[in-house]
mmCIF file of C-alpha atoms in Angstrom:
data_model
loop_
_atom_site.group_PDB
_atom_site.id
_atom_site.type_symbol
_atom_site.label_atom_id
_atom_site.label_comp_id
_atom_site.label_asym_id
_atom_site.label_seq_id
_atom_site.Cartn_x
_atom_site.Cartn_y
_atom_site.Cartn_z
ATOM 1 C CA MET A 1 50.396 89.359 139.342
ATOM 2 C CA ASP A 2 53.192 86.826 139.637
ATOM 3 C CA HIS A 3 55.850 88.473 137.479
ATOM 4 C CA GLN A 4 57.077 90.480 140.523
ATOM 5 C CA GLY A 5 58.742 93.148 138.422
ATOM 6 C CA ARG A 6 60.867 90.766 136.362
ATOM 7 C CA ASP A 7 59.292 92.038 133.121
ATOM 8 C CA MET A 8 60.893 95.431 133.734
ATOM 9 C CA ASN A 9 64.413 94.034 133.428
ATOM 10 C CA GLN A 10 64.149 92.260 130.118
ATOM 11 C CA GLY A 11 66.132 93.722 127.233
ATOM 12 C CA THR A 12 67.125 96.956 128.945
ATOM 13 C CA ASP A 13 70.251 98.499 130.369
ATOM 14 C CA ALA A 14 69.988 97.977 134.115
ATOM 15 C CA VAL A 15 71.857 99.282 137.124
ATOM 16 C CA GLU A 16 71.556 97.264 140.303
ATOM 17 C CA LEU A 17 72.146 98.527 143.815
ATOM 18 C CA ALA A 18 72.426 96.264 146.854
ATOM 19 C CA TYR A 19 72.230 97.878 150.287
ATOM 20 C CA ARG A 20 70.631 97.885 153.701
ATOM 21 C CA PRO A 21 68.801 101.166 154.370
ATOM 22 C CA SER A 22 70.443 103.376 156.986
ATOM 23 C CA ARG A 23 69.263 106.313 159.044
ATOM 24 C CA GLY A 24 71.539 108.543 156.948
ATOM 25 C CA ASP A 25 69.817 107.406 153.743
ATOM 26 C CA LEU A 26 66.418 108.342 155.083
ATOM 27 C CA LEU A 27 67.614 111.597 156.648
ATOM 28 C CA ASN A 28 69.086 112.615 153.310
ATOM 29 C CA ALA A 29 65.775 111.827 151.580
ATOM 30 C CA VAL A 30 63.797 113.842 154.135
ATOM 31 C CA LEU A 31 66.152 116.820 153.796
ATOM 32 C CA VAL A 32 66.031 116.708 149.973
ATOM 33 C CA ARG A 33 62.225 116.524 150.049
ATOM 34 C CA GLU A 34 62.174 119.418 152.511
ATOM 35 C CA ARG A 35 64.436 121.550 150.277
ATOM 36 C CA VAL A 36 62.389 120.849 147.136
ATOM 37 C CA ARG A 37 59.181 121.817 148.960
ATOM 38 C CA ARG A 38 61.017 124.779 150.567
ATOM 39 C CA LEU A 39 59.952 123.573 154.004
ATOM 40 C CA ASN A 40 63.517 124.023 155.206
ATOM 41 C CA LEU A 41 62.997 127.799 155.075
ATOM 42 C CA LEU A 42 59.895 127.488 157.228
ATOM 43 C CA ARG A 43 61.600 125.139 159.670
ATOM 44 C CA TRP A 44 64.682 127.333 160.085
ATOM 45 C CA GLY A 45 62.482 130.429 160.354
ATOM 46 C CA LEU A 46 60.549 128.834 163.214
ATOM 47 C CA VAL A 47 63.774 127.712 164.898
ATOM 48 C CA ALA A 48 65.100 131.285 164.676
ATOM 49 C CA LEU A 49 61.821 132.697 165.987
ATOM 50 C CA PHE A 50 61.792 130.411 169.028
ATOM 51 C CA ALA A 51 65.502 131.028 169.626
ATOM 52 C CA LEU A 52 64.883 134.795 169.607
ATOM 53 C CA LEU A 53 61.901 134.384 171.928
ATOM 54 C CA THR A 54 64.070 132.292 174.227
ATOM 55 C CA VAL A 55 66.735 135.010 174.353
ATOM 56 C CA ALA A 56 64.074 137.696 174.973
ATOM 57 C CA GLN A 57 62.565 135.635 177.782
ATOM 58 C CA ALA A 58 65.985 135.019 179.302
ATOM 59 C CA ILE A 59 66.660 138.767 179.302
ATOM 60 C CA SER A 60 63.291 139.501 180.920
ATOM 61 C CA GLY A 61 63.917 136.867 183.617
ATOM 62 C CA TRP A 62 61.096 134.452 182.729
ATOM 63 C CA SER A 63 62.882 131.119 183.330
ATOM 64 C CA SER A 64 60.027 128.755 182.440
ATOM 65 C CA GLY A 65 59.606 130.570 179.112
ATOM 66 C CA VAL A 66 63.292 130.068 178.375
ATOM 67 C CA VAL A 67 62.984 126.309 178.822
ATOM 68 C CA LEU A 68 59.794 126.124 176.743
ATOM 69 C CA GLY A 69 61.206 128.289 173.934
ATOM 70 C CA ALA A 70 64.459 126.316 173.792
ATOM 71 C CA LEU A 71 62.528 123.033 173.782
ATOM 72 C CA CYS A 72 60.359 124.219 170.871
ATOM 73 C CA ALA A 73 63.408 125.353 168.876
ATOM 74 C CA VAL A 74 65.159 122.004 169.411
ATOM 75 C CA MET A 75 62.030 119.994 168.573
ATOM 76 C CA ILE A 76 61.426 121.921 165.342
ATOM 77 C CA TRP A 77 65.088 121.534 164.357
ATOM 78 C CA GLY A 78 64.860 117.793 165.066
ATOM 79 C CA ILE A 79 61.769 117.043 162.945
ATOM 80 C CA PRO A 80 63.751 115.626 159.960
ATOM 81 C CA HIS A 81 65.773 113.444 162.331
ATOM 82 C CA LEU A 82 62.582 112.100 163.922
ATOM 83 C CA GLN A 83 61.106 111.410 160.480
ATOM 84 C CA ALA A 84 64.264 109.550 159.422
ATOM 85 C CA HIS A 85 64.229 107.507 162.616
ATOM 86 C CA HIS A 86 60.575 106.585 162.099
ATOM 87 C CA GLY A 87 61.177 105.756 158.434
ATOM 88 C CA LEU A 88 64.074 103.477 159.324
ATOM 89 C CA ARG A 89 61.942 101.661 161.887
ATOM 90 C CA THR A 90 59.331 101.206 159.157
ATOM 91 C CA VAL A 91 61.660 99.655 156.559
ATOM 92 C CA SER A 92 64.600 98.131 158.464
ATOM 93 C CA TRP A 93 62.810 94.883 159.309
ATOM 94 C CA GLN A 94 62.809 94.055 155.587
ATOM 95 C CA GLY A 95 66.592 93.583 155.619
ATOM 96 C CA ASP A 96 68.710 93.981 152.513
ATOM 97 C CA TYR A 97 67.358 95.823 149.488
ATOM 98 C CA ARG A 98 68.148 95.058 145.862
ATOM 99 C CA THR A 99 67.055 97.928 143.632
ATOM 100 C CA THR A 100 67.214 97.686 139.865
ATOM 101 C CA VAL A 101 66.869 100.811 137.733
ATOM 102 C CA THR A 102 66.000 100.234 134.063
ATOM 103 C CA ASP A 103 64.477 102.164 131.170
ATOM 104 C CA ALA A 104 61.075 100.945 132.393
ATOM 105 C CA GLY A 105 61.401 102.223 135.972
ATOM 106 C CA ILE A 106 62.652 101.265 139.407
ATOM 107 C CA THR A 107 62.133 97.852 141.001
ATOM 108 C CA THR A 108 63.041 97.208 144.616
ATOM 109 C CA VAL A 109 63.121 93.688 146.008
ATOM 110 C CA THR A 110 63.463 92.595 149.623
ATOM 111 C CA GLU A 111 62.784 89.234 151.229
ATOM 112 C CA HIS A 112 59.177 90.315 151.832
ATOM 113 C CA VAL A 113 58.283 92.865 149.160
ATOM 114 C CA THR A 114 58.715 93.559 145.476
ATOM 115 C CA LEU A 115 57.858 97.128 144.462
ATOM 116 C CA THR A 116 57.858 98.254 140.842
ATOM 117 C CA GLN A 117 57.510 101.951 140.033
ATOM 118 C CA ARG A 118 57.273 103.270 136.490
ATOM 119 C CA TRP A 119 58.913 106.581 135.579
ATOM 120 C CA SER A 120 55.491 108.251 135.331
ATOM 121 C CA VAL A 121 55.241 108.126 139.158
ATOM 122 C CA PHE A 122 58.176 110.519 139.570
ATOM 123 C CA ARG A 123 58.652 114.268 139.007
ATOM 124 C CA GLY A 124 62.441 114.364 139.070
ATOM 125 C CA TYR A 125 65.554 113.582 141.018
ATOM 126 C CA ARG A 126 68.184 115.353 143.042
ATOM 127 C CA GLU A 127 71.740 114.235 143.666
ATOM 128 C CA SER A 128 73.599 114.635 146.926
ATOM 129 C CA ARG A 129 77.115 113.544 147.822
ATOM 130 C CA ASP A 130 76.119 109.973 148.752
ATOM 131 C CA HIS A 131 72.635 109.519 147.262
ATOM 132 C CA LEU A 132 70.376 109.982 144.299
ATOM 133 C CA VAL A 133 66.905 110.841 145.584
ATOM 134 C CA VAL A 134 63.922 110.362 143.273
ATOM 135 C CA LEU A 135 60.802 112.384 144.146
ATOM 136 C CA SER A 136 57.194 111.507 143.409
ATOM 137 C CA ARG A 137 54.913 113.543 141.201
ATOM 138 C CA ASP A 138 52.210 114.219 143.810
ATOM 139 C CA PRO A 139 52.006 117.780 145.186
ATOM 140 C CA ASN A 140 53.193 116.833 148.683
ATOM 141 C CA ILE A 141 55.955 114.504 147.446
ATOM 142 C CA LEU A 142 54.733 111.682 149.650
ATOM 143 C CA LEU A 143 56.916 109.103 147.921
ATOM 144 C CA VAL A 144 60.680 109.360 147.924
ATOM 145 C CA GLU A 145 62.990 106.709 146.484
ATOM 146 C CA VAL A 146 66.520 106.821 147.909
ATOM 147 C CA LEU A 147 69.285 105.295 145.803
ATOM 148 C CA PRO A 148 72.457 105.149 147.925
ATOM 149 C CA LYS A 149 75.598 105.322 145.814
ATOM 150 C CA ARG A 150 77.319 102.885 148.188
ATOM 151 C CA GLY A 151 74.967 100.179 146.858
ATOM 152 C CA ALA A 152 76.642 100.166 143.447
ATOM 153 C CA ALA A 153 79.061 97.318 142.809
ATOM 154 C CA ASP A 154 81.322 99.552 140.711
ATOM 155 C CA PRO A 155 81.813 103.359 140.696
ATOM 156 C CA ALA A 156 81.001 103.314 136.968
ATOM 157 C CA ASP A 157 77.532 102.042 137.900
ATOM 158 C CA VAL A 158 76.830 105.358 139.645
ATOM 159 C CA ASP A 159 77.574 107.194 136.388
ATOM 160 C CA ARG A 160 75.309 104.787 134.495
ATOM 161 C CA LEU A 161 72.595 105.291 137.128
ATOM 162 C CA ARG A 162 72.902 109.066 136.858
ATOM 163 C CA ALA A 163 72.618 108.802 133.057
ATOM 164 C CA LEU A 164 69.586 106.508 133.308
ATOM 165 C CA LEU A 165 67.830 108.904 135.680
ATOM 166 C CA GLY A 166 68.756 111.829 133.424
ATOM 167 C CA ARG A 167 67.143 110.131 130.426
ATOM 168 C CA HIS A 168 63.800 109.805 132.185
ATOM 169 C CA LEU A 169 63.607 112.568 134.795
ATOM 170 C CA PRO A 170 64.697 116.176 135.160
ATOM 171 C CA ARG A 171 66.943 117.338 137.968
ATOM 172 C CA VAL A 172 64.908 119.288 140.500
#
C-alpha cells in the first residue's frame, strides 16, 4: 500500500492541522473518554470514599491508615494524568503531526507514520474549549483522535473542521 493516505484528499474539502502533541492534548482526550464512558463518576466516587476513610482514620488515631488512604485518593485522582503522561511518551518521539480531515476520513502524517482512518471507525465526537476529540466505535473507546484547535492555520478552519465532523459523526 504505497498511496499513504493521499487518495483520501483528492477532490474533497479538507481541513489541515499542524501541531506537536502536548500533554494537555492527551489529558483532554483521556478526560473526554472518561466522561463519555462515565468513568469519571467512578473515579471521583473512589476518591471521595478514600478521602472519607482517611478522615475517619485520622479521627480514630490510626496514622498509617491516614497515609495509605490519602495515597490511594491521590493515586486514583491522578490516573488520567498518568495516562496522559504515558500517551505523550508514546507519541512524542514522532515529532510534528499533520492531520488532514476530509469527507473520506482522518489522515495523520508524521515523519515515521501515516495513519488513515475512515469515518466508520468512529462513534462520534466531543468538543472542548481547545480540542475536538473523536472517539472510536468500540465498546471501550480504545481509540481517541485528538484534533487540537491550535493546529489550524486560520480560525475559520476550526469552523470548517467542526462542520466536517458534524456531517459524518454525531456529538456525544
